[in-house]
mmCIF file of C-alpha atoms in Angstrom:
data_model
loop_
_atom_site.group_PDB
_atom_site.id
_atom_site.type_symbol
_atom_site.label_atom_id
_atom_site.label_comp_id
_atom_site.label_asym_id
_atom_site.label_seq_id
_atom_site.Cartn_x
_atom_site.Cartn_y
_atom_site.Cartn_z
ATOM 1 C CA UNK A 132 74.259 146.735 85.081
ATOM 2 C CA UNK A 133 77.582 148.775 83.413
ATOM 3 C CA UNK A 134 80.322 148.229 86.055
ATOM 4 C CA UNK A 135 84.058 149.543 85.969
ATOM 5 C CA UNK A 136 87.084 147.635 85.748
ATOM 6 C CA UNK A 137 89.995 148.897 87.612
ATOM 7 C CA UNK A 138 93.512 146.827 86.482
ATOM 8 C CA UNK A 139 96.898 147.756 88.632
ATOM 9 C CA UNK A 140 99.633 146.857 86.741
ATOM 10 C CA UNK A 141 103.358 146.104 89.189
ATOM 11 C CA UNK A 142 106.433 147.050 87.691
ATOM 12 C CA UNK A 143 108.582 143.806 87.859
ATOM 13 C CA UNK A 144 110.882 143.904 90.878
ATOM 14 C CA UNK A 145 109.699 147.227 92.531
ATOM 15 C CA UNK A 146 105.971 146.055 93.705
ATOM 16 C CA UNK A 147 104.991 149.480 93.089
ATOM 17 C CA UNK A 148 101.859 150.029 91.139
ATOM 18 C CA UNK A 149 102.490 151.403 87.692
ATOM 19 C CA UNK A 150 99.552 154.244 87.173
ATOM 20 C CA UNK A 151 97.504 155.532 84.378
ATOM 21 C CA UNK A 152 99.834 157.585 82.990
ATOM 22 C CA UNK A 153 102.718 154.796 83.117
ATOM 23 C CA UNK A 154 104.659 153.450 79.806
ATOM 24 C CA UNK A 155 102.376 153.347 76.703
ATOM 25 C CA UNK A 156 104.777 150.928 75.458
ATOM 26 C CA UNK A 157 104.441 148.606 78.205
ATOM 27 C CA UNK A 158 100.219 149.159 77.535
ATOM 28 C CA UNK A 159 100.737 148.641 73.757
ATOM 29 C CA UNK A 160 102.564 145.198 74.235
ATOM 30 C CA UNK A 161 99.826 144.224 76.788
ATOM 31 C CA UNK A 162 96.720 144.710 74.135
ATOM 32 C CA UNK A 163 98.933 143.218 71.505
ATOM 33 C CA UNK A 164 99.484 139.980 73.779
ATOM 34 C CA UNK A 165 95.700 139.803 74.960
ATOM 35 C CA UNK A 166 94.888 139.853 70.685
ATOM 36 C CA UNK A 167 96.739 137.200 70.271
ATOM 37 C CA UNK A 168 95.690 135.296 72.827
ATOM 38 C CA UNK A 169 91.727 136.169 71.678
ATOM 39 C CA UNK A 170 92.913 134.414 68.196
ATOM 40 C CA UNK A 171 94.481 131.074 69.259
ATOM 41 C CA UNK A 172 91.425 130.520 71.326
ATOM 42 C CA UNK A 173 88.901 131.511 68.586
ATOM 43 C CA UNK A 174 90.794 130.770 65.345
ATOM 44 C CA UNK A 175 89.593 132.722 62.755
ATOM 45 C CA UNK A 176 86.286 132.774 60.448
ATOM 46 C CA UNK A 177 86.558 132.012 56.467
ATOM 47 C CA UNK A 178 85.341 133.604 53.862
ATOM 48 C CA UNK A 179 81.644 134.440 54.398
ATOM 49 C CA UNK A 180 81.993 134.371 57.864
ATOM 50 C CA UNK A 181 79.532 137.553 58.640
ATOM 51 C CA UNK A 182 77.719 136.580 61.727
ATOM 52 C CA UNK A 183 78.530 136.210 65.253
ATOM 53 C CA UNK A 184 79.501 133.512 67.720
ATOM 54 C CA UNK A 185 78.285 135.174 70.256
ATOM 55 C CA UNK A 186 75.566 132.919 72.576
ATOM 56 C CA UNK A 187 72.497 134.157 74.120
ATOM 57 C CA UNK A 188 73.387 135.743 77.459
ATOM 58 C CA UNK A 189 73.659 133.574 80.536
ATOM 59 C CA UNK A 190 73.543 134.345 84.143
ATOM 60 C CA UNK A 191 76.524 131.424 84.317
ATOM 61 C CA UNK A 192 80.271 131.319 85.456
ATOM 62 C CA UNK A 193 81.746 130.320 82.368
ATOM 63 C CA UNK A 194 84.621 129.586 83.841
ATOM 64 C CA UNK A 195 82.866 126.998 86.403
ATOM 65 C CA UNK A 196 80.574 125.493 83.767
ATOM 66 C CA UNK A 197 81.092 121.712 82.539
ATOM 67 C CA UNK A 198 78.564 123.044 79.554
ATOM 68 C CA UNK A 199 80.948 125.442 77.935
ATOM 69 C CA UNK A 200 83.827 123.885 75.942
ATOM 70 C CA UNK A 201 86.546 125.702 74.205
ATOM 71 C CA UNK A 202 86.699 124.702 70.628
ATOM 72 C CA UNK A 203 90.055 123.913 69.356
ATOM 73 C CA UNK A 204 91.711 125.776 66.527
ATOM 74 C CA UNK A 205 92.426 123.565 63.479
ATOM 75 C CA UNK A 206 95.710 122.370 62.399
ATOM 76 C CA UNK A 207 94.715 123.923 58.732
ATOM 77 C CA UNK A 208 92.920 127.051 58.053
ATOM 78 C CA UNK A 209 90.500 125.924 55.120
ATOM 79 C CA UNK A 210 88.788 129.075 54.874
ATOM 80 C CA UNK A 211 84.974 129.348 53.326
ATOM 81 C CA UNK A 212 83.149 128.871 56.186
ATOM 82 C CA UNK A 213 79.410 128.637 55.681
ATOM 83 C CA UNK A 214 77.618 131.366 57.872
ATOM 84 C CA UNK A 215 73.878 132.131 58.069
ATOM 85 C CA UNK A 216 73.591 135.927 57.592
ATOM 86 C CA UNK A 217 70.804 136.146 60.050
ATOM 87 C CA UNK A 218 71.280 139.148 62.715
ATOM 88 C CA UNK A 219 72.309 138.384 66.114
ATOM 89 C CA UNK A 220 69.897 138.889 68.543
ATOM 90 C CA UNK A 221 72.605 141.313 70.952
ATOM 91 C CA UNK A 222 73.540 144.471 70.683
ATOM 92 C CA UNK A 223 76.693 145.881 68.973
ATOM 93 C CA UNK A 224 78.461 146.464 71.588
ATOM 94 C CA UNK A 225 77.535 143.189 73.188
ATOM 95 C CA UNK A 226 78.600 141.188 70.242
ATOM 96 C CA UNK A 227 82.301 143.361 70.139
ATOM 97 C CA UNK A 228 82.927 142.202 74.269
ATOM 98 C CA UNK A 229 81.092 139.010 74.309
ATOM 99 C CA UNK A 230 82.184 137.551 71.155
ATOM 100 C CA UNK A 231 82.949 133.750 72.420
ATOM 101 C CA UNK A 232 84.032 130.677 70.819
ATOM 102 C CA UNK A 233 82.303 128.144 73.007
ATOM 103 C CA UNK A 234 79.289 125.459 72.919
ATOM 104 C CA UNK A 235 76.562 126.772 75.249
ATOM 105 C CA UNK A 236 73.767 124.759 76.853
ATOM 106 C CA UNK A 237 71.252 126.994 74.020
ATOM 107 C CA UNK A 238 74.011 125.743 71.351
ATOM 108 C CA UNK A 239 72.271 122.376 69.210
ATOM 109 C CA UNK A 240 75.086 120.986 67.217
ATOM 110 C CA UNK A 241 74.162 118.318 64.115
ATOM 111 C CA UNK A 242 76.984 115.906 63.588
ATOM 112 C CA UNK A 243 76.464 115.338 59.552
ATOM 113 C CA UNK A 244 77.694 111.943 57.765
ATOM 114 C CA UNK A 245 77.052 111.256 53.735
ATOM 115 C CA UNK A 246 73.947 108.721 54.408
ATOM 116 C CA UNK A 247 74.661 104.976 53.080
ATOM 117 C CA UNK A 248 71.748 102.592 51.662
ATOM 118 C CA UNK A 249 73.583 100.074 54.459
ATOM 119 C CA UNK A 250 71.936 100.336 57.670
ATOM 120 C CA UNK A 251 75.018 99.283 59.437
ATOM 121 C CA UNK A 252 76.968 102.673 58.801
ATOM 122 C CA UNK A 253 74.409 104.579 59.436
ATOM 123 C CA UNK A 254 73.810 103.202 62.636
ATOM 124 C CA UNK A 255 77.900 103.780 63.303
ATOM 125 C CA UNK A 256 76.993 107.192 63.397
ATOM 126 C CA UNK A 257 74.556 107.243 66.425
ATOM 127 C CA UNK A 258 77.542 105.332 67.649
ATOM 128 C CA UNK A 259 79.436 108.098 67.431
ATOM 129 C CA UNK A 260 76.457 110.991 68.563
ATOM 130 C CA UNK A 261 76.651 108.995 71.859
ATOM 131 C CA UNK A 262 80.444 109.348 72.412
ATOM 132 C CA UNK A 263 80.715 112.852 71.197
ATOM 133 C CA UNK A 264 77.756 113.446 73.522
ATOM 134 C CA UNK A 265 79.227 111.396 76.792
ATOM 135 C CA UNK A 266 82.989 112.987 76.244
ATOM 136 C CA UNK A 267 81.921 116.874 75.490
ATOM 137 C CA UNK A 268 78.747 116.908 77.682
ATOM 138 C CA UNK A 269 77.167 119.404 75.365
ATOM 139 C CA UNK A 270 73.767 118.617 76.053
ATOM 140 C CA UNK A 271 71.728 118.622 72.506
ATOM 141 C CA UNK A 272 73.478 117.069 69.911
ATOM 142 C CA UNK A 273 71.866 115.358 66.700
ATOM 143 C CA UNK A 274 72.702 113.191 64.093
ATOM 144 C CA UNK A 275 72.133 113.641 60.736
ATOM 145 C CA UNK A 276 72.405 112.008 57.056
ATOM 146 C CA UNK A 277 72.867 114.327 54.029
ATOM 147 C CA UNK A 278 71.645 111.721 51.534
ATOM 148 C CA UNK A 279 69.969 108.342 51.143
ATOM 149 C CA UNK A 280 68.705 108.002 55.238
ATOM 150 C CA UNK A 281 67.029 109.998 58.065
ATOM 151 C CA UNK A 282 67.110 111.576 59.671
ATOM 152 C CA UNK A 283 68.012 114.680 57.296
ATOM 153 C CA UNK A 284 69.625 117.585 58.033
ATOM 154 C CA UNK A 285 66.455 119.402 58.423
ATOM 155 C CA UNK A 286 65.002 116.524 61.227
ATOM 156 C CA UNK A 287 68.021 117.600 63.147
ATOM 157 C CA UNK A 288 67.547 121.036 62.896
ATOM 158 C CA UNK A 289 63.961 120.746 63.643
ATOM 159 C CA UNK A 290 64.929 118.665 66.714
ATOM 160 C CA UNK A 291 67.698 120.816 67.940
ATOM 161 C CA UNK A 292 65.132 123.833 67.817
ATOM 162 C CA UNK A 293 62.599 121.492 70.005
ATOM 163 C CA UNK A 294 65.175 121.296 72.788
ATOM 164 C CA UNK A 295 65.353 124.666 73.067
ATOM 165 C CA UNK A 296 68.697 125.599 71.062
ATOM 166 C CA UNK A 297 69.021 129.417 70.112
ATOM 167 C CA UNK A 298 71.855 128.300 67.649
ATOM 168 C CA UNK A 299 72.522 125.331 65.546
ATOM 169 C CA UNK A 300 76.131 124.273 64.354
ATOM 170 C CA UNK A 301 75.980 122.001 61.803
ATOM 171 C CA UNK A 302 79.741 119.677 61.801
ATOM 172 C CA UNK A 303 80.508 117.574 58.803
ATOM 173 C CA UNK A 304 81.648 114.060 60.103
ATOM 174 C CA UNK A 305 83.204 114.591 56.322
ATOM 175 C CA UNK A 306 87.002 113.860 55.648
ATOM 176 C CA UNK A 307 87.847 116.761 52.886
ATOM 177 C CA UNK A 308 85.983 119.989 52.247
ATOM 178 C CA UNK A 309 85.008 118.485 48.681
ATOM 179 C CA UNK A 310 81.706 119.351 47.181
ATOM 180 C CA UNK A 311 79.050 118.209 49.694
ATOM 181 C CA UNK A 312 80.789 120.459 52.146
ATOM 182 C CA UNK A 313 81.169 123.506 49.863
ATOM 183 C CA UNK A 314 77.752 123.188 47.934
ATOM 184 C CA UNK A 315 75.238 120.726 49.334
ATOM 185 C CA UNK A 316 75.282 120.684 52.988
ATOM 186 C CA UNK A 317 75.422 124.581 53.047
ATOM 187 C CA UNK A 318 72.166 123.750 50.655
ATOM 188 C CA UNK A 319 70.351 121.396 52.770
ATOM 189 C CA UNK A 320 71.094 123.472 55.801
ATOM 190 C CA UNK A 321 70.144 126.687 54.372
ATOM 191 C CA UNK A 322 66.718 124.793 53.254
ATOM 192 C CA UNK A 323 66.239 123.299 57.007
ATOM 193 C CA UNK A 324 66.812 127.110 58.160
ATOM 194 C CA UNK A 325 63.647 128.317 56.464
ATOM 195 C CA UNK A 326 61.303 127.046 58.915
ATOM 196 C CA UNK A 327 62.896 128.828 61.983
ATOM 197 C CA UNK A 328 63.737 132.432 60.788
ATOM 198 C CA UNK A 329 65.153 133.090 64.110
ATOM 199 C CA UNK A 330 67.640 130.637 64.404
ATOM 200 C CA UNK A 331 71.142 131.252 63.424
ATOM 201 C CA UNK A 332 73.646 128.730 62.248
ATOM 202 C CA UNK A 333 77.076 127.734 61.086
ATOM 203 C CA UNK A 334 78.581 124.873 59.007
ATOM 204 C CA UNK A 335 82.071 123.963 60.377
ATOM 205 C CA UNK A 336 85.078 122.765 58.498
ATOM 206 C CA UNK A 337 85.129 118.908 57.749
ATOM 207 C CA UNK A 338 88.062 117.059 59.740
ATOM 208 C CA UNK A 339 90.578 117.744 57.462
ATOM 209 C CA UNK A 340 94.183 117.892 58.336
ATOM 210 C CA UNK A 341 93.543 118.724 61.506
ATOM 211 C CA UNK A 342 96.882 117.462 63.812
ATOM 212 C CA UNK A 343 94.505 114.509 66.012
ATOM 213 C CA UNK A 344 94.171 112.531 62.235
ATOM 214 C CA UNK A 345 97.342 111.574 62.416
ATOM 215 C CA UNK A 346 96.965 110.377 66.313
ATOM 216 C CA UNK A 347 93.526 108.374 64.954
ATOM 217 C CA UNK A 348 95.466 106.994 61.864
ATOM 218 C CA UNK A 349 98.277 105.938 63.568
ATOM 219 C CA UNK A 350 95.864 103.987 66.553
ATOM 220 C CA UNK A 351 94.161 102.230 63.914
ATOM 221 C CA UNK A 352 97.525 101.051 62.147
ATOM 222 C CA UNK A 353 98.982 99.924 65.351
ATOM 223 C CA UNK A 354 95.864 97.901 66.503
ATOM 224 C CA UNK A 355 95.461 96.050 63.034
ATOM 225 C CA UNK A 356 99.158 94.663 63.509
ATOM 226 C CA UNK A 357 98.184 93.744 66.772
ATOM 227 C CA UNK A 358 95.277 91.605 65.547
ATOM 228 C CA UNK A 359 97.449 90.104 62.575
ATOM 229 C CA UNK A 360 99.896 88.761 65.227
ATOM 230 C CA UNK A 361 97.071 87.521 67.357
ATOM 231 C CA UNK A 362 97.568 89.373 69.965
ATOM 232 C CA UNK A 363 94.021 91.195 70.344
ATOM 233 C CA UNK A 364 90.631 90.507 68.530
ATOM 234 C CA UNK A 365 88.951 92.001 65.453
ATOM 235 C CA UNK A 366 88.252 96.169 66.421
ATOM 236 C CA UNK A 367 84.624 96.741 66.393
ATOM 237 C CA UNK A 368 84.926 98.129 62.795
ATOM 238 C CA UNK A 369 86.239 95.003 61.113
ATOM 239 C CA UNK A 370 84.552 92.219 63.936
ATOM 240 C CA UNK A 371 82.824 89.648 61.471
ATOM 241 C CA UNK A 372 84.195 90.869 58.371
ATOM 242 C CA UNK A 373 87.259 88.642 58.317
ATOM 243 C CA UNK A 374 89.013 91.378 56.694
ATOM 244 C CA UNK A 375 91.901 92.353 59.037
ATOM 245 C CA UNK A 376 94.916 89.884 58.175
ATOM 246 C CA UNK A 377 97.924 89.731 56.812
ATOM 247 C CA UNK A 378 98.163 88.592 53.000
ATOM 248 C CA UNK A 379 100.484 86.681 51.238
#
């Protein structure tokens, strides 16, 4: 139903009511500082970015909602972000005013690692599914192998779809945006795509040099010395392996 917002700006120390035809200045600096805001919440879209974010519309508070997330801008903008040129199922004018960079409950995201022949890393990453899952609540997340285990990239998709998601955001659990994230994962995800025409979907940048690395880096650093002087046991990465210690 098309509804009218009505905004009352107060001049600063009078509590009067500036009207309509108030400063245009004063209006300019306000759309200038609501842009801005609108791109360090959203970041921006690389190259090839042509469709929207928008999600399918929900009778929902968004601002209530443990399901919607804000996703955080990136410390580095990579660019060459892999878009599915599929139309978006809203309007224009929906898609200009609802444009949204958030996780939805219709949202299936695929968390995508290289694959290894050793079942013990692959297994780290439905490790990792569960804690992403648990700490962002989003509620259909899948993992995914580009290479050498399954499930594939196109299980995932075809299991997101199954849960009901209108959109699928394919993440690279991928340190640099080397070849498998420019070529082959675009690839494999454009292949999956096939089989659900209606479906639109994004790959994300890999982790990068996004600022929370260094926190990571630095947490692993500081618990190795901790083992090496005894202090704590072996992290669950290195338990068994006899690996962390301090050579001569």
């Amino acid at each position: 139903m098309p509804y009218t917002a009505v905004l009352a700006a107060v001049v600063p120390g009078t509590g009067k009511a500036r009207g309509a035809t108030g400063d245009k200045r004063w209006r300019d600096t306000a759309r200038r500082g609501e842009a801005a805001r609108q791109e360090r919440r959203c970041g921006q879209v690389g190259e090839g970015g042509t469709a929207s974010l928008t999600p399918p519309a929900r009778n929902i508070d968004v601002r209530n909602s443990a399901s919607f997330v804000k996703l955080p801008r990136i410390g580095l903008n990579i660019g060459n972000i892999v878009m599915s040129a599929k139309p978006n199922s809203g309007s224009s004018s929906e898609t200009a005013q609802g444009e949204s960079c958030t996780v939805g409950e219709k949202d299936g995201v695929i968390i995508v690692d290289h694959g290894s022949r050793r079942e013990e890393s692959n297994l780290m990453l439905n490790d990792f599914i569960a804690m992403f899952r648990a700490r962002t609540g989003y509620k259909i997340v899948e993992p995914a192998h580009m290479e050498l285990a399954e499930p594939t990239i196109k299980d995932a998709f075809g299991k997101c779809v199954q849960q009901g998601a209108s959109r699928v955001i394919v993440s690279p659990y991928f340190l640099s945006p080397g070849r498998h994230w420019k070529q082959d994962i675009p690839a494999l995800a454009a292949e999956a795509s096939k089989e659900h025409s209606n479906i639109p979907y994004v790959v994300t940048a890999p982790l990068g040099l996004h600022e929370l690395m260094v926190d990571v880096m630095n947490d692993r650093i500081k618990y190795c010395l901790r083992h090496v002087a005894g202090n704590v046991e072996e992290c669950t990465v290195c338990a068994g392996t006899g690996k962390c210690q301090l050579y001569p």
